Every structure is written in structure tokens, then in C-alpha cells.
mmCIF file of C-alpha atoms and ligand atoms in Angstrom:
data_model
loop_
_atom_site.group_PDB
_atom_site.id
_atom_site.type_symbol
_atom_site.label_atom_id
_atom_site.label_comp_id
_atom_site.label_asym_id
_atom_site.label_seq_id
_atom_site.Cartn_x
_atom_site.Cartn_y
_atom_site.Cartn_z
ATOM 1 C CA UNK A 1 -30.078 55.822 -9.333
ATOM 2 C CA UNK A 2 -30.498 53.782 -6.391
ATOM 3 C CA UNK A 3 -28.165 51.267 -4.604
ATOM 4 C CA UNK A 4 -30.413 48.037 -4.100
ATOM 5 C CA UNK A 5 -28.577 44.534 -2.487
ATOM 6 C CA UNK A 6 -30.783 41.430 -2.976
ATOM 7 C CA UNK A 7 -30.005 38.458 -0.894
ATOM 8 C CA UNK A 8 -30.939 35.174 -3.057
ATOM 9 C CA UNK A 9 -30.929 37.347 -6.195
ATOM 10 C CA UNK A 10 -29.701 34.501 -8.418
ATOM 11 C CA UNK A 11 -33.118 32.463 -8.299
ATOM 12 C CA UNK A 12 -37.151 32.855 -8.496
ATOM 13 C CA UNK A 13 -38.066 36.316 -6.690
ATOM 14 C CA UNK A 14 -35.060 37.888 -5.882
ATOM 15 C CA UNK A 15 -33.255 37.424 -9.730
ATOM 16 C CA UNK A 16 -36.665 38.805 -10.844
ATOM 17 C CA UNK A 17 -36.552 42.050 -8.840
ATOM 18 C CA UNK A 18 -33.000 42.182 -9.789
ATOM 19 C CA UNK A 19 -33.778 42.631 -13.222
ATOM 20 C CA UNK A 20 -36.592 44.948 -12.703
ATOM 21 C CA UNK A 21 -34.589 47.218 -10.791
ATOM 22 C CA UNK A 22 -31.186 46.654 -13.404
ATOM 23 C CA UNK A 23 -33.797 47.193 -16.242
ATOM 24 C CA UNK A 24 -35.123 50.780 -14.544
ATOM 25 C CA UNK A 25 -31.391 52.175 -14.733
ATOM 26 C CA UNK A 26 -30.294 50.871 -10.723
ATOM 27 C CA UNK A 27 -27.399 49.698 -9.158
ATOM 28 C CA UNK A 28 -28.119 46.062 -8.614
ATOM 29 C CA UNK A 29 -25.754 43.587 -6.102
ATOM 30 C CA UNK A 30 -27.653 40.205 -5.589
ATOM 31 C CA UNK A 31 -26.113 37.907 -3.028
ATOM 32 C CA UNK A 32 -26.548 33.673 -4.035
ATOM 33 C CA UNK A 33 -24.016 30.570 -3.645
ATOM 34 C CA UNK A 34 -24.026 29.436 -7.055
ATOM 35 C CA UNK A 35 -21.527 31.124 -9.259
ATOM 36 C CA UNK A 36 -22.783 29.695 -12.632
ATOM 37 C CA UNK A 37 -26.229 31.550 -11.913
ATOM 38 C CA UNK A 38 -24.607 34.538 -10.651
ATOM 39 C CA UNK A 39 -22.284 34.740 -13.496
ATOM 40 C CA UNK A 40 -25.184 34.259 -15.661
ATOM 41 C CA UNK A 41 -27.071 37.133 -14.011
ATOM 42 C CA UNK A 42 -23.749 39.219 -14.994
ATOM 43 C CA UNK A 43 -23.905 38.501 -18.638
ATOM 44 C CA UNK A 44 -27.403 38.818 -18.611
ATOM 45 C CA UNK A 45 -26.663 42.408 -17.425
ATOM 46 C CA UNK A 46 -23.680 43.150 -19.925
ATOM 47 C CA UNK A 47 -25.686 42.229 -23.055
ATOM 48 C CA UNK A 48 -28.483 44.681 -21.767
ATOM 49 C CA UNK A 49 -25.744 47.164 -21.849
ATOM 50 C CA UNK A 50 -26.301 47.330 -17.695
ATOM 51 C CA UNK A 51 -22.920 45.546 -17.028
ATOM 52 C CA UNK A 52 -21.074 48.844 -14.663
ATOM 53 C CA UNK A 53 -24.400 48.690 -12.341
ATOM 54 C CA UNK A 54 -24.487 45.125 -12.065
ATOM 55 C CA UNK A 55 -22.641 42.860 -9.128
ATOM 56 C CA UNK A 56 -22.461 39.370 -7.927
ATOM 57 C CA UNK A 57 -21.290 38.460 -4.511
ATOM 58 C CA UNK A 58 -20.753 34.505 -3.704
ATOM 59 C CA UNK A 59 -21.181 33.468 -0.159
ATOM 60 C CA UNK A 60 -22.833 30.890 1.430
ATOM 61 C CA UNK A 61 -25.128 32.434 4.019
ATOM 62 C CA UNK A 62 -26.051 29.994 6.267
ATOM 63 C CA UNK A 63 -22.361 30.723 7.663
ATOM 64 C CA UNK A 64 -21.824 33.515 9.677
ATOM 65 C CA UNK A 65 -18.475 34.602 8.898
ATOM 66 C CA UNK A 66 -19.950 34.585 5.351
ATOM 67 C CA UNK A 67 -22.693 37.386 6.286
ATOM 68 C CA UNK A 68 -20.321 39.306 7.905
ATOM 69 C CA UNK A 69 -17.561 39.518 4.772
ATOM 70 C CA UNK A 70 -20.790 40.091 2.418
ATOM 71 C CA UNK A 71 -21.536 42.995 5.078
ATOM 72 C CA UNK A 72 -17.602 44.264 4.689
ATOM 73 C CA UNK A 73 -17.904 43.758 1.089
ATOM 74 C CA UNK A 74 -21.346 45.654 0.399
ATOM 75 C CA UNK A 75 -20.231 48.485 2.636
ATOM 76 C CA UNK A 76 -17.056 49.062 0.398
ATOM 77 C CA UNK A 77 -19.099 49.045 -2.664
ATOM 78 C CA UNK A 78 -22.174 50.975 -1.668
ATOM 79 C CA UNK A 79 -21.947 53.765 1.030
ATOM 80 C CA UNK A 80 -25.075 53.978 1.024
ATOM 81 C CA UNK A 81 -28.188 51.236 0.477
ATOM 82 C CA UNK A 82 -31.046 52.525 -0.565
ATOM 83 C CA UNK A 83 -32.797 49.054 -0.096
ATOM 84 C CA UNK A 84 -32.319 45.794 0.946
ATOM 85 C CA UNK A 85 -34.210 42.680 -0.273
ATOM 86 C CA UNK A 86 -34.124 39.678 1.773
ATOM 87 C CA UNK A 87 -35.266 36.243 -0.259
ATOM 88 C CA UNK A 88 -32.846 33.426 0.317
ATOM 89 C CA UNK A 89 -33.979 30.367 1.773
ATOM 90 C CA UNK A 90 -33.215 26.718 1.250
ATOM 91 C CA UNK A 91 -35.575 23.824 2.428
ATOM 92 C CA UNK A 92 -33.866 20.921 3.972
ATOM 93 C CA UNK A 93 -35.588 17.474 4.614
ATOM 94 C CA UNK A 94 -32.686 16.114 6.552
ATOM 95 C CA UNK A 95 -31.013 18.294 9.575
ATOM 96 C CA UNK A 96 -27.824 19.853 8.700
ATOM 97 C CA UNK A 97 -25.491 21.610 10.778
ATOM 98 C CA UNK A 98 -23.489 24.237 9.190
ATOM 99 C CA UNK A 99 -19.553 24.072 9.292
ATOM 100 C CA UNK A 100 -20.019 26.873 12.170
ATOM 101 C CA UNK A 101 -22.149 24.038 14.204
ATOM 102 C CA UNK A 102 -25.727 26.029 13.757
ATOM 103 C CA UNK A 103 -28.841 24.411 12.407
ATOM 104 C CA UNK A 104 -28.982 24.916 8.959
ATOM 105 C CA UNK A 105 -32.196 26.478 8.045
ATOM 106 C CA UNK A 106 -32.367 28.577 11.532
ATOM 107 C CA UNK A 107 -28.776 30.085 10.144
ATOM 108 C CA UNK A 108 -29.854 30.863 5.874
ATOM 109 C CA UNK A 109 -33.741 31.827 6.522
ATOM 110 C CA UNK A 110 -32.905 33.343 9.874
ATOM 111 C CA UNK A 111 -30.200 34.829 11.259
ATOM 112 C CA UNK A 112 -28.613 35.605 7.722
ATOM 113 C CA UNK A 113 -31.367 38.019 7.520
ATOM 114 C CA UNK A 114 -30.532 39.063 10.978
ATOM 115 C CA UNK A 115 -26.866 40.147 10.070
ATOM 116 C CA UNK A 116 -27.963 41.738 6.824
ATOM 117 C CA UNK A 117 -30.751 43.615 8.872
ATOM 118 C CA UNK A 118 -28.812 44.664 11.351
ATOM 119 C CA UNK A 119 -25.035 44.972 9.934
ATOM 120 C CA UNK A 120 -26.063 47.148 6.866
ATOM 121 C CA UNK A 121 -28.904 49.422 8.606
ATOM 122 C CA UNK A 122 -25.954 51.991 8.849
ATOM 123 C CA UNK A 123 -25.500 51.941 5.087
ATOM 124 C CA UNK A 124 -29.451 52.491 4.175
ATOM 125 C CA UNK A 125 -29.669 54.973 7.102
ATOM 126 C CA UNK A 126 -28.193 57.300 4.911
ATOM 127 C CA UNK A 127 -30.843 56.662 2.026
ATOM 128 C CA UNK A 128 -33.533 58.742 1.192
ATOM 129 C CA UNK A 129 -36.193 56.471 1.286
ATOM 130 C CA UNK A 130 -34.494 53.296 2.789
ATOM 131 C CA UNK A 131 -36.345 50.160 3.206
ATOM 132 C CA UNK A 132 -35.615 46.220 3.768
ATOM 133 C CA UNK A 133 -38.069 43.970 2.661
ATOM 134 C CA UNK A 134 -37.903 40.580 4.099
ATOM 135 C CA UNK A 135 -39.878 38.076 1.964
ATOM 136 C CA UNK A 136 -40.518 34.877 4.514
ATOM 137 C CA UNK A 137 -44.315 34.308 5.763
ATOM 138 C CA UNK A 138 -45.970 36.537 8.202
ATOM 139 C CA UNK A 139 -49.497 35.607 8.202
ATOM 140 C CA UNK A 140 -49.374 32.063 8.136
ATOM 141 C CA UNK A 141 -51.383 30.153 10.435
ATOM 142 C CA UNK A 142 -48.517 27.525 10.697
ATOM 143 C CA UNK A 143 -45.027 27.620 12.796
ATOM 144 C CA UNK A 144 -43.921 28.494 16.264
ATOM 145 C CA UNK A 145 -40.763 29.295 17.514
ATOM 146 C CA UNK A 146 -39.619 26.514 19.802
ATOM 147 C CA UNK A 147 -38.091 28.699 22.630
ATOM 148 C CA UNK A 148 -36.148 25.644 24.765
ATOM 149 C CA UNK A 149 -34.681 24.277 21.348
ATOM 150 C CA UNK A 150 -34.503 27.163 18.476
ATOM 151 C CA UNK A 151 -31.931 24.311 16.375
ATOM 152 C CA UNK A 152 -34.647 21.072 16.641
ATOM 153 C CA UNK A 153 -32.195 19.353 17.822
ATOM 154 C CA UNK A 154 -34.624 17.201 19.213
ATOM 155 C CA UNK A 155 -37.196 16.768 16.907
ATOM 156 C CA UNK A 156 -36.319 18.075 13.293
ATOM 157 C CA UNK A 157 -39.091 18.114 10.540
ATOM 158 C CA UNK A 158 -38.224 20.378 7.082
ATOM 159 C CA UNK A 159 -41.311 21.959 6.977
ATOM 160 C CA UNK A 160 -40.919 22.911 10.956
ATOM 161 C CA UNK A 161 -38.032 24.117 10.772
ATOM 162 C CA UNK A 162 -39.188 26.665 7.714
ATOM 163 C CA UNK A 163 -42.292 27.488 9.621
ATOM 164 C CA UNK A 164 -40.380 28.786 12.870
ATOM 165 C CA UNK A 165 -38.145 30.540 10.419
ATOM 166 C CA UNK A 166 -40.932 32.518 9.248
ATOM 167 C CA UNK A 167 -42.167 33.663 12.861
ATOM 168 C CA UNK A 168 -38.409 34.570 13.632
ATOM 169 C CA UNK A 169 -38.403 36.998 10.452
ATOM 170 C CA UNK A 170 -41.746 38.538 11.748
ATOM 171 C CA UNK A 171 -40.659 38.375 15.533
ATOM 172 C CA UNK A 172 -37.068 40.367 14.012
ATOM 173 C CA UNK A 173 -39.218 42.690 12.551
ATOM 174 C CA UNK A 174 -39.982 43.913 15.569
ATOM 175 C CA UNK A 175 -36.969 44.090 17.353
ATOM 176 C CA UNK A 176 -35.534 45.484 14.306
ATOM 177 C CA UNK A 177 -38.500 48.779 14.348
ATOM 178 C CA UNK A 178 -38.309 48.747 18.166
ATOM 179 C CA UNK A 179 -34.520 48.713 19.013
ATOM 180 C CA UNK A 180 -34.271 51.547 16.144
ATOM 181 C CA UNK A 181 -37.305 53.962 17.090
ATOM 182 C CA UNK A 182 -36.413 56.833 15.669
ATOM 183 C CA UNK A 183 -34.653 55.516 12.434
ATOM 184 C CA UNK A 184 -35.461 56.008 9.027
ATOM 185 C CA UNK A 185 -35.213 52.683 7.466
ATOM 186 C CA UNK A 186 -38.639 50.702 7.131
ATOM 187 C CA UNK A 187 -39.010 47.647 7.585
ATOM 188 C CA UNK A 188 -41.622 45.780 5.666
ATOM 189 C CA UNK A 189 -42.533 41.507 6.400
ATOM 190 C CA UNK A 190 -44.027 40.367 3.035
ATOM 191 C CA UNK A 191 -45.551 36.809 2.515
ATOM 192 C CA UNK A 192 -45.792 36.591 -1.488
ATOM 193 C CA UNK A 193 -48.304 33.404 -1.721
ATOM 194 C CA UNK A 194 -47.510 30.271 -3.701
ATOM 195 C CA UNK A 195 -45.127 31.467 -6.265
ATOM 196 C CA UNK A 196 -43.538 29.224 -9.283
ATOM 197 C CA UNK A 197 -39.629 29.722 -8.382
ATOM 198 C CA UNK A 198 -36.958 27.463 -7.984
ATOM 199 C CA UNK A 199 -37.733 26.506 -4.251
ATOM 200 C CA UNK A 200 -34.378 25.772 -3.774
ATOM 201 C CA UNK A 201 -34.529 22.963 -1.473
ATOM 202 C CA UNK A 202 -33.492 19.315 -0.992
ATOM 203 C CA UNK A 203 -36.371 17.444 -0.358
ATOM 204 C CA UNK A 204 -37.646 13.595 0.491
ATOM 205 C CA UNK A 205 -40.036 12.395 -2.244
ATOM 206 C CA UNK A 206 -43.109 12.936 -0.551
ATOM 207 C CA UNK A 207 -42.079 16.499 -0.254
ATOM 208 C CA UNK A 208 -40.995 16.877 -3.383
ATOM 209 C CA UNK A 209 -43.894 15.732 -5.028
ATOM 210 C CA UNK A 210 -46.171 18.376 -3.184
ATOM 211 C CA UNK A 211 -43.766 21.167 -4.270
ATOM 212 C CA UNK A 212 -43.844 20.159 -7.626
ATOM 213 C CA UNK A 213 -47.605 20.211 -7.245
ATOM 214 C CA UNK A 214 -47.334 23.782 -5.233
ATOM 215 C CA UNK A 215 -45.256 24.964 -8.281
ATOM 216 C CA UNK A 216 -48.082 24.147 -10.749
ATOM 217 C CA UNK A 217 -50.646 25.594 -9.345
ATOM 218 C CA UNK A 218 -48.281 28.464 -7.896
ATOM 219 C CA UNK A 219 -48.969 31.887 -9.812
ATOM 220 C CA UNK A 220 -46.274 33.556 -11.707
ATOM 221 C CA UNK A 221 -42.790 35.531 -10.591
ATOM 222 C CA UNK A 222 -43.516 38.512 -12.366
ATOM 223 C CA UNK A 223 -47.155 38.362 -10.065
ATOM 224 C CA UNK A 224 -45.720 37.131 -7.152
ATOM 225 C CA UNK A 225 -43.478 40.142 -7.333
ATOM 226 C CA UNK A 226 -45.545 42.872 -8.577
ATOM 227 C CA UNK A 227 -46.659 43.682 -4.820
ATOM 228 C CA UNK A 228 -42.898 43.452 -3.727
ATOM 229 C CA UNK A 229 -42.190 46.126 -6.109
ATOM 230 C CA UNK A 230 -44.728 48.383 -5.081
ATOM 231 C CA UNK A 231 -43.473 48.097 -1.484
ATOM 232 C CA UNK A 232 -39.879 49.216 -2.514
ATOM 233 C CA UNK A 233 -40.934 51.838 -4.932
ATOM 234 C CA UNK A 234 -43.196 53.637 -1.961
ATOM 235 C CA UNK A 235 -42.337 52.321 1.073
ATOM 236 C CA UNK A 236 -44.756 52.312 3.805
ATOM 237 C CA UNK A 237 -44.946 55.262 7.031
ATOM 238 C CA UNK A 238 -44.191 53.303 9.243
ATOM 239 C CA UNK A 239 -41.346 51.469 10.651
ATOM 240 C CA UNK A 240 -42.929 48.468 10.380
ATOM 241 C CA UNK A 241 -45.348 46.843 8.502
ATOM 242 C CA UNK A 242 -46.738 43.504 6.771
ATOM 243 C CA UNK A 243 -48.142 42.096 3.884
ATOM 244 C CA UNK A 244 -49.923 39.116 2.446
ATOM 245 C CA UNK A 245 -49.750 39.722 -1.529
ATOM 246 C CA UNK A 246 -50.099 42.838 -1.009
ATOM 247 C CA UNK A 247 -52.657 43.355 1.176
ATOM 248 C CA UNK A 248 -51.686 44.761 4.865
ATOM 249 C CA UNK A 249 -52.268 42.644 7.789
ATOM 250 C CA UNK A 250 -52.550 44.108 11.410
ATOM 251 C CA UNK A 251 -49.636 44.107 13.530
ATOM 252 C CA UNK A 252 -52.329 43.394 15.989
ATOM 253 C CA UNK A 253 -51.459 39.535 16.188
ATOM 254 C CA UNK A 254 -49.514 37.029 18.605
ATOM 255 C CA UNK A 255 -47.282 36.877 15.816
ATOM 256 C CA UNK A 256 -45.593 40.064 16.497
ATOM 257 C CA UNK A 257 -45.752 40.179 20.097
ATOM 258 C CA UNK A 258 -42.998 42.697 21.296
ATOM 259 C CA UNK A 259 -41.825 40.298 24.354
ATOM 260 C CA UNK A 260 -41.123 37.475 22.001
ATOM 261 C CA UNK A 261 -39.286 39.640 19.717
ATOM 262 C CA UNK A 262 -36.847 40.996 22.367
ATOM 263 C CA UNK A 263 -36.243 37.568 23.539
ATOM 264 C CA UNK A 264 -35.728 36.570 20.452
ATOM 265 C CA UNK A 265 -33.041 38.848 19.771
ATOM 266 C CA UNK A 266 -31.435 38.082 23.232
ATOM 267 C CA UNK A 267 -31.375 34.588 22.193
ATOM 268 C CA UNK A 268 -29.980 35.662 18.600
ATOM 269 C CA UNK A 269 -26.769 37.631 20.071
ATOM 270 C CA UNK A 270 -26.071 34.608 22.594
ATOM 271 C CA UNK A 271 -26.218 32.369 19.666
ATOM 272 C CA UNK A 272 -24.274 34.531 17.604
ATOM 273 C CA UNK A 273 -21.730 35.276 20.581
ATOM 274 C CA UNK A 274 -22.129 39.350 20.115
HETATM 275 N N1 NAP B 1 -42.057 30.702 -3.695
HETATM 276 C C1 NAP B 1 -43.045 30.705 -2.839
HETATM 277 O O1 NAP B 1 -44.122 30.158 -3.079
HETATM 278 C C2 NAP B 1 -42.879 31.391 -1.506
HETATM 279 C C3 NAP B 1 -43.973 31.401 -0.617
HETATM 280 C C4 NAP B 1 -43.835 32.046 0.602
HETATM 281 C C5 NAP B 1 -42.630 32.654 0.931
HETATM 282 N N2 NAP B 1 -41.588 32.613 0.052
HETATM 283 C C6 NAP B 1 -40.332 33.251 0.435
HETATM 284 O O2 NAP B 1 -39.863 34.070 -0.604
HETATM 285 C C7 NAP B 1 -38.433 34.106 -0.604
HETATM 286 C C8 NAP B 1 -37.925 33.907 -2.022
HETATM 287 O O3 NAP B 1 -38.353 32.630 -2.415
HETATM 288 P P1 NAP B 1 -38.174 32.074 -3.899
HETATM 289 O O4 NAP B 1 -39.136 30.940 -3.982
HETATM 290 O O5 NAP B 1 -38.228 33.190 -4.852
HETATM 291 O O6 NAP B 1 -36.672 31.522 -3.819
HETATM 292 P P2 NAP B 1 -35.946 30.355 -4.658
HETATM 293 O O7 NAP B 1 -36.378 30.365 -6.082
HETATM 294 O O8 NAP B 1 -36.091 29.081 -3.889
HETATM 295 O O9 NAP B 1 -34.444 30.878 -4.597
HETATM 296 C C9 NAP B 1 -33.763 30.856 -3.384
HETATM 297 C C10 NAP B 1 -32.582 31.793 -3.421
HETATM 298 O O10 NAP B 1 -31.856 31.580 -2.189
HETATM 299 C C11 NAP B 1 -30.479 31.407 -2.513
HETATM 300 N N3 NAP B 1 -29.819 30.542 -1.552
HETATM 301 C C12 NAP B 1 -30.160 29.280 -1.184
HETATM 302 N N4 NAP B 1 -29.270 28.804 -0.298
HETATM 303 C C13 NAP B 1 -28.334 29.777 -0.137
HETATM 304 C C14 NAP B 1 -27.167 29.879 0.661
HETATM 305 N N5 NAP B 1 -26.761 28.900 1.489
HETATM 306 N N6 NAP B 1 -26.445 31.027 0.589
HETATM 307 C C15 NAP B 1 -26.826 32.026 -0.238
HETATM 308 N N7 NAP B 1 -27.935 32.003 -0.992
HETATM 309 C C16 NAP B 1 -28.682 30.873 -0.944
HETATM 310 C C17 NAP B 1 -30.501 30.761 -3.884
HETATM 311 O O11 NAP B 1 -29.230 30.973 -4.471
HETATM 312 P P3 NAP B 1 -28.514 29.866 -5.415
HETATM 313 O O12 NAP B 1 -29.595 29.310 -6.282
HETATM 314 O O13 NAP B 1 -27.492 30.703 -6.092
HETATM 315 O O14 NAP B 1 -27.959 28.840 -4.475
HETATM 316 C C18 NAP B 1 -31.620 31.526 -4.570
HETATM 317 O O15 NAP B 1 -31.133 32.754 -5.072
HETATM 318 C C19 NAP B 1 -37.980 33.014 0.348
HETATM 319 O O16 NAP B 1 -37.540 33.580 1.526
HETATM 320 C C20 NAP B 1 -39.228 32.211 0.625
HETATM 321 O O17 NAP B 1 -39.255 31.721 1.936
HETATM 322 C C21 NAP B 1 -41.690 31.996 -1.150
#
């Protein structure tokens, strides 16, 4: 039996993995901030008879004192993580700081996955096989991360803001393999395509009417996460890697430039005052 934590398991991708994995005879803790779904997930579980190796931890993760109680909290339950499945994201057309006074989409799609990454890496060290997936977009041709204002304080679009969330993920992918040469845990970047979820999100009209024409032409969960499975059933060699639906791309690409990434994660622990 394995010990798998899914952040955003309560919606689209991540509640479908979760039940894959509860269904195959796992351990199963998904991470969301809605209690109803989260609740529902639960009973979904007992009535499958799969209620002991099913959990539910509340937090909102765009705060960082929440990602570091979910850290405690994991760490108590699970000694060791066998893998760790990053999917929560929430598009915002307006800017938002958080109560902690950090951009709101920088601090869910971003440096939640960040704290996850990097507090529970001690936890899946001691797996067998351990691997964290983070599902974001490397490959896309749009986004850059705006070095002299990381928060777009200055000039905040939605879609911007979700685009340079995607090149952090792939730029803390490689910190994440570099700082921990030698370490056991892979770490794979996965883009899944258009996929019919929830895309949790609150969006202006114009935006929402392209997402809601994105979600009909978008394939199905149970596609989008058939690759996604395959990566955490047989994780790859190496310590990092990255997919577009599957199919590897080359870490050969100004995407994953080693410089950026370190800088990055300089940046990150000033932010994050550690
Ligand atoms: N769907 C696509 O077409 C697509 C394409 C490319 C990349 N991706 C990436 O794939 C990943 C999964 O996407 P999805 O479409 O499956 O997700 P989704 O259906 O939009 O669900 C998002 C998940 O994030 C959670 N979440 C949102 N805000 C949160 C917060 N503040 N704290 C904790 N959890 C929060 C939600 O929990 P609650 O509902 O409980 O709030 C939900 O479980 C995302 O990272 C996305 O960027 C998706």
C-alpha cells in the first residue's frame, strides 16, 4: 500500500487520481479548501468500503502558515510519502492579495507547491519509489517570469499571472533536482492539455466565456489523467523530467535554464523570509 498526498484532490484531476489510487487499495490524503467537497470525497470513500485509507485536510493554500500546518499535519499521519501530487490552482481575474500580503496566484500555483516540494521531500525520501508530480504547464509557448515584479503589482492580467506560475513550477523543478543531487525522489513537470475540470477560478465574462468554450472542447479527466498515472505508477530515471500528455519534452529549453531556477529560489526564500 502506498502513502499518496494530493494537493487540490477535491476537484477535476487531482479528485480523479484520488479515486484511482483509493480504488487500487492506497492510502489517499487530498488537500482542497472546500469542506463540502472534501467531506464528499470521504463518504465517497466509506461507501466503497475505503473509509480507514481515506483523509481530508482543509487549508487554504495560498497562505503560508497554511502549507506549513498541512506539512506538520501530513508528517504526523504519513512517515513516509510515497508520492506527492501537486494540482491546485485557482484563476483570478482581479488581483488579490492574500491575508499574509502575497499575490494571490504567485502564493496557491506557486510557492504552495514550493513548501509541499520542499517541506515533505524528507517524508518521500524514505519511499521506495518516491515521486512528486507537479501538474502546471511546462511546454507552453506562453508566460515569463517577471524578475523586477514576481507579484504584478504593476501590471496584473489573470491569464499572466497563471502563465508565470507555470514557468516558476518548471524553473522549481530544477532547483528542486539540482539542490537535491543525489536524492531519490523524482521530480516529474507534467502539462495535461485542455482538460474538462472544474477550473476553479473567478473569472470576468470574457474569460469565462472562453473557458466554458475550453471546457467543451477539452478532452476527458479520466484521459487527461491516464498519462499522470503512468508517471506515478513508473516513475521516470531521472531526477527530473517533463511531459506534455505524456509525451517527454527536452530539458534542453530556456524554460529550464539552471540560472533562472537558482534565482528563483533565492527570490522564493526572501519572499518567504527562510
Ligand atoms: N484543466 C486543464 O485544462 C489544465 C491545463 C493545463 C494545466 N492544468 C493544471 O492541472 C492542475 C489541475 O487542474 P484541474 O483543472 O484538474 O483543477 P480544478 O478542477 O480547477 O481544481 C482545482 C483544485 O484546486 C483546489 N484549490 C483551489 N484553490 C485552493 C486554495 N486556495 N487552497 C487549496 N486548494 C485550492 C480546488 O479545491 P476546492 O475546489 O476544494 O476549493 C480543487 O481541488 C492545475 O494545476 C492546472 O494548472 C490544467
Amino acid at each position: 500500500m502506498k502513502n499518496i498526498v494530493i494537493q487540490g484532490g477535491t476537484d477535476g484531476m487531482g479528485r480523479a487520481l484520488a479515486r484511482t489510487y483509493l480504488n487500487r487499495g492506497d492510502a489517499v490524503l487530498v488537500i482542497g479548501r472546500s469542506e463540502a467537497k472534501g467531506q464528499a470525497f470521504l463518504a465517497e470513500a466509506n461507501a466503497a468500503g475505503a473509509g480507514s485509507r481515506a483523509a481530508f485536510l482543509q487549508a487554504d493554500l495560498s497562505l503560508v502558515s497554511e502549507n506549513d500546518r498541512v506539512v506538520e499535519e501530513i508528517g504526523e499521519r504519513f512517515p513516509v510519502v510515497d508520492a506527492l501530487v501537486l494540482c491546485a490552482r485557482h484563476y483570478l481575474s482581479p488581483r488579490r492579495d492574500t491575508a499574509e500580503g502575497i499575490e494571490s496566484s504567485l502564493a496557491l500555483f506557486y510557492l504552495s507547491r514550493y513548501l509541499l516540494s520542499h517541506g515533505l521531500r524528507g517524508h518521500l525520501e524514505k519511499a521506495d519509489r518516491p515521486v512528486i508530480v507537479n501538474v502546471a504547464g511546462p511546454g507552453s509557448p506562453m508566460g515569463e517570469i517577471h524578475w523586477d515584479d514576481l507579484q504584478l503589482k504593476r501590471n496584473y492580467h489573470g491569464l499572466d499571472a497563471q502563465m508565470q506560475g507555470g514557468k516558476a513550477n518548471d524553473l522549481l523543478g530544477v532547483s528542486f533536482a539540482s539542490l537535491y543531487d543525489g536524492g531519490r525522489t523524482r521530480y516529474v513537470l507534467f502539462n495535461p492539455g485542455s482538460v474538462s475540470t472544474s477550473f476553479s477560478g473567478e473569472y470576468d465574462a470574457a474569460t469565462k466565456g472562453h473557458i466554458e468554450g475550453m471546457k467543451r472542447m477539452a478532452k476527458s479527466v479520466e484521459a487527461g489523467i491516464a498519462p499522470i498515472v503512468t508517471c506515478l505508477d513508473s516513475p521516470p530515471a531521472e531526477p527530473l523530467s517533463a511531459f506534455v500528455e505524456g509525451r517527454r519534452m527536452s530539458l534542453d529549453h530556456p524554460s529550464f535554464r539552471l540560472a533562472d531556477a537558482l534565482r528563483l529560489d533565492e527570490l522564493t526564500r526572501e519572499l518567504l523570509g527562510r
